[in-house]
CSV table of C-alpha atoms in Angstrom, one decimal:
chain,number,residue,atom,x,y,z
E,1328,UNK,CA,15.9,-14.5,-32.4
E,1329,UNK,CA,12.6,-14.9,-34.2
E,1330,UNK,CA,10.5,-14.1,-31.1
E,1331,UNK,CA,12.6,-11.1,-30.2
E,1332,UNK,CA,12.8,-9.6,-33.6
E,1333,UNK,CA,9.6,-10.7,-35.3
E,1334,UNK,CA,9.1,-12.1,-38.8
E,1335,UNK,CA,9.9,-8.8,-40.6
E,1336,UNK,CA,13.3,-8.1,-38.9
E,1337,UNK,CA,14.7,-11.6,-38.5
E,1338,UNK,CA,17.5,-12.9,-40.7
E,1339,UNK,CA,16.2,-14.5,-43.9
E,1340,UNK,CA,17.8,-17.9,-43.1
E,1341,UNK,CA,16.0,-18.0,-39.7
E,1342,UNK,CA,12.7,-17.1,-41.3
E,1343,UNK,CA,13.1,-19.8,-43.9
E,1344,UNK,CA,14.0,-22.3,-41.2
E,1345,UNK,CA,10.9,-21.4,-39.3
E,1346,UNK,CA,8.7,-21.7,-42.4
E,1347,UNK,CA,10.0,-25.2,-43.1
E,1348,UNK,CA,9.7,-26.4,-39.5
E,1349,UNK,CA,6.1,-25.3,-38.8
E,1350,UNK,CA,2.7,-25.2,-40.6
E,1351,UNK,CA,0.6,-22.1,-41.1
E,1352,UNK,CA,-1.2,-22.4,-37.7
E,1353,UNK,CA,2.1,-22.7,-35.9
E,1354,UNK,CA,3.5,-19.7,-37.8
E,1355,UNK,CA,0.4,-17.7,-36.8
E,1356,UNK,CA,0.9,-18.7,-33.1
E,1357,UNK,CA,4.6,-17.9,-33.2
E,1358,UNK,CA,3.9,-14.5,-34.8
E,1359,UNK,CA,1.2,-13.8,-32.2
E,1360,UNK,CA,3.7,-14.7,-29.4
E,1361,UNK,CA,6.3,-12.4,-31.0
E,1362,UNK,CA,3.9,-9.5,-31.2
E,1363,UNK,CA,2.8,-10.1,-27.6
E,1364,UNK,CA,6.3,-10.2,-26.3
E,1365,UNK,CA,7.4,-7.1,-28.2
E,1366,UNK,CA,4.4,-4.8,-27.7
E,1367,UNK,CA,1.9,-5.9,-25.1
E,1368,UNK,CA,4.1,-7.4,-22.5
E,1369,UNK,CA,6.3,-4.2,-22.0
E,1370,UNK,CA,3.1,-2.1,-21.7
E,1371,UNK,CA,1.5,-4.5,-19.2
E,1372,UNK,CA,4.7,-4.7,-17.1
E,1373,UNK,CA,4.8,-0.9,-17.0
E,1374,UNK,CA,1.5,-0.7,-15.1
E,1375,UNK,CA,1.3,-0.8,-11.3
E,1376,UNK,CA,-1.2,-3.0,-9.6
E,1377,UNK,CA,-3.9,-1.2,-7.6
E,1378,UNK,CA,-2.7,2.1,-9.0
E,1379,UNK,CA,-3.2,2.0,-12.7
E,1380,UNK,CA,-5.1,-1.4,-12.9
E,1381,UNK,CA,-6.5,-4.1,-10.6
E,1382,UNK,CA,-9.4,-6.3,-9.7
E,1383,UNK,CA,-12.4,-4.9,-8.0
E,1384,UNK,CA,-12.3,-5.8,-4.3
E,1385,UNK,CA,-15.3,-7.3,-2.6
E,1386,UNK,CA,-16.3,-3.8,-1.4
E,1387,UNK,CA,-15.7,-2.2,-4.8
E,1388,UNK,CA,-17.9,-4.9,-6.3
E,1389,UNK,CA,-20.7,-4.3,-3.8
E,1390,UNK,CA,-20.6,-0.6,-4.5
E,1391,UNK,CA,-20.5,-1.0,-8.3
E,1392,UNK,CA,-23.4,-3.4,-8.2
E,1393,UNK,CA,-25.5,-1.0,-6.2
E,1394,UNK,CA,-24.8,1.7,-8.8
E,1395,UNK,CA,-25.3,-0.6,-11.8
E,1396,UNK,CA,-27.0,-3.9,-11.2
E,1397,UNK,CA,-26.4,-4.8,-14.8
E,1398,UNK,CA,-22.6,-4.4,-14.6
E,1399,UNK,CA,-20.9,-6.6,-17.2
E,1400,UNK,CA,-19.4,-9.9,-16.0
E,1401,UNK,CA,-16.1,-8.9,-17.6
E,1402,UNK,CA,-15.8,-6.0,-15.2
E,1403,UNK,CA,-16.4,-8.3,-12.3
E,1404,UNK,CA,-13.8,-10.8,-13.2
E,1405,UNK,CA,-11.1,-9.0,-15.3
E,1406,UNK,CA,-8.7,-6.2,-14.5
E,1407,UNK,CA,-10.1,-2.7,-14.7
E,1408,UNK,CA,-8.4,0.7,-15.0
E,1409,UNK,CA,-7.8,2.6,-11.8
E,1410,UNK,CA,-7.8,6.4,-11.5
E,1411,UNK,CA,-5.6,6.4,-8.4
E,1412,UNK,CA,-4.3,4.3,-5.6
E,1413,UNK,CA,-7.1,1.8,-4.8
E,1414,UNK,CA,-9.6,3.8,-6.7
E,1415,UNK,CA,-11.1,1.8,-9.7
E,1416,UNK,CA,-12.7,3.8,-12.5
E,1417,UNK,CA,-16.5,3.8,-12.3
E,1418,UNK,CA,-17.3,2.3,-15.6
E,1419,UNK,CA,-14.4,2.1,-18.0
E,1420,UNK,CA,-12.6,-1.1,-19.1
E,1421,UNK,CA,-9.5,-1.7,-21.1
E,1422,UNK,CA,-10.3,-1.9,-24.8
E,1423,UNK,CA,-7.5,-4.1,-26.1
E,1424,UNK,CA,-8.2,-7.8,-25.4
E,1425,UNK,CA,-4.5,-8.7,-25.1
E,1426,UNK,CA,-4.0,-6.0,-22.5
E,1427,UNK,CA,-7.0,-7.2,-20.6
E,1428,UNK,CA,-5.7,-10.7,-20.5
E,1429,UNK,CA,-2.2,-9.7,-19.5
E,1430,UNK,CA,-3.3,-7.3,-16.8
E,1431,UNK,CA,-5.9,-9.8,-15.5
E,1432,UNK,CA,-3.2,-12.5,-15.1
E,1433,UNK,CA,-0.9,-10.1,-13.3
E,1434,UNK,CA,-3.8,-8.8,-11.1
E,1435,UNK,CA,-4.7,-12.4,-10.0
E,1436,UNK,CA,-1.0,-13.2,-9.5
E,1437,UNK,CA,-0.5,-10.1,-7.3
E,1438,UNK,CA,-3.8,-10.0,-5.5
E,1439,UNK,CA,-4.9,-13.7,-5.5
E,1440,UNK,CA,-8.4,-15.0,-5.8
E,1441,UNK,CA,-11.1,-13.2,-3.9
E,1442,UNK,CA,-12.9,-15.5,-1.4
E,1443,UNK,CA,-16.1,-15.5,-3.5
E,1444,UNK,CA,-14.1,-16.4,-6.7
E,1445,UNK,CA,-12.4,-19.2,-4.8
E,1446,UNK,CA,-15.8,-20.6,-3.6
E,1447,UNK,CA,-17.1,-20.4,-7.2
E,1448,UNK,CA,-14.1,-22.3,-8.6
E,1449,UNK,CA,-14.4,-25.0,-5.9
E,1450,UNK,CA,-18.1,-25.3,-6.6
E,1451,UNK,CA,-17.6,-25.7,-10.3
E,1452,UNK,CA,-14.9,-28.3,-9.8
E,1453,UNK,CA,-17.2,-30.3,-7.6
E,1454,UNK,CA,-20.1,-30.3,-10.1
């Protein structure tokens, strides 16, 4: 009930029980989870991969780096807005960090790791 309704809307007895059971850091984490579940998650799940967001494909990365060799690392690794089916925006990024995290997780879940990312992960695990 607490996660679904949030700290302001939950029954007073439930809120009191939560306050007794966890410390301040736990309460902050629980409130963050509640906010994420009630506001960010519905927004993220309403987006369509490779239509309204997605990862830059290997070809998209190559073209973007030709246009802007100083492209931020966040744009290379995180989900970016798309302007149409398989058409990433040229330079914009999502502004809300929680949305970036949620869409990036979904994009990697739907699209998988790109071969270059996989090699980077394996290399870092070996070192």
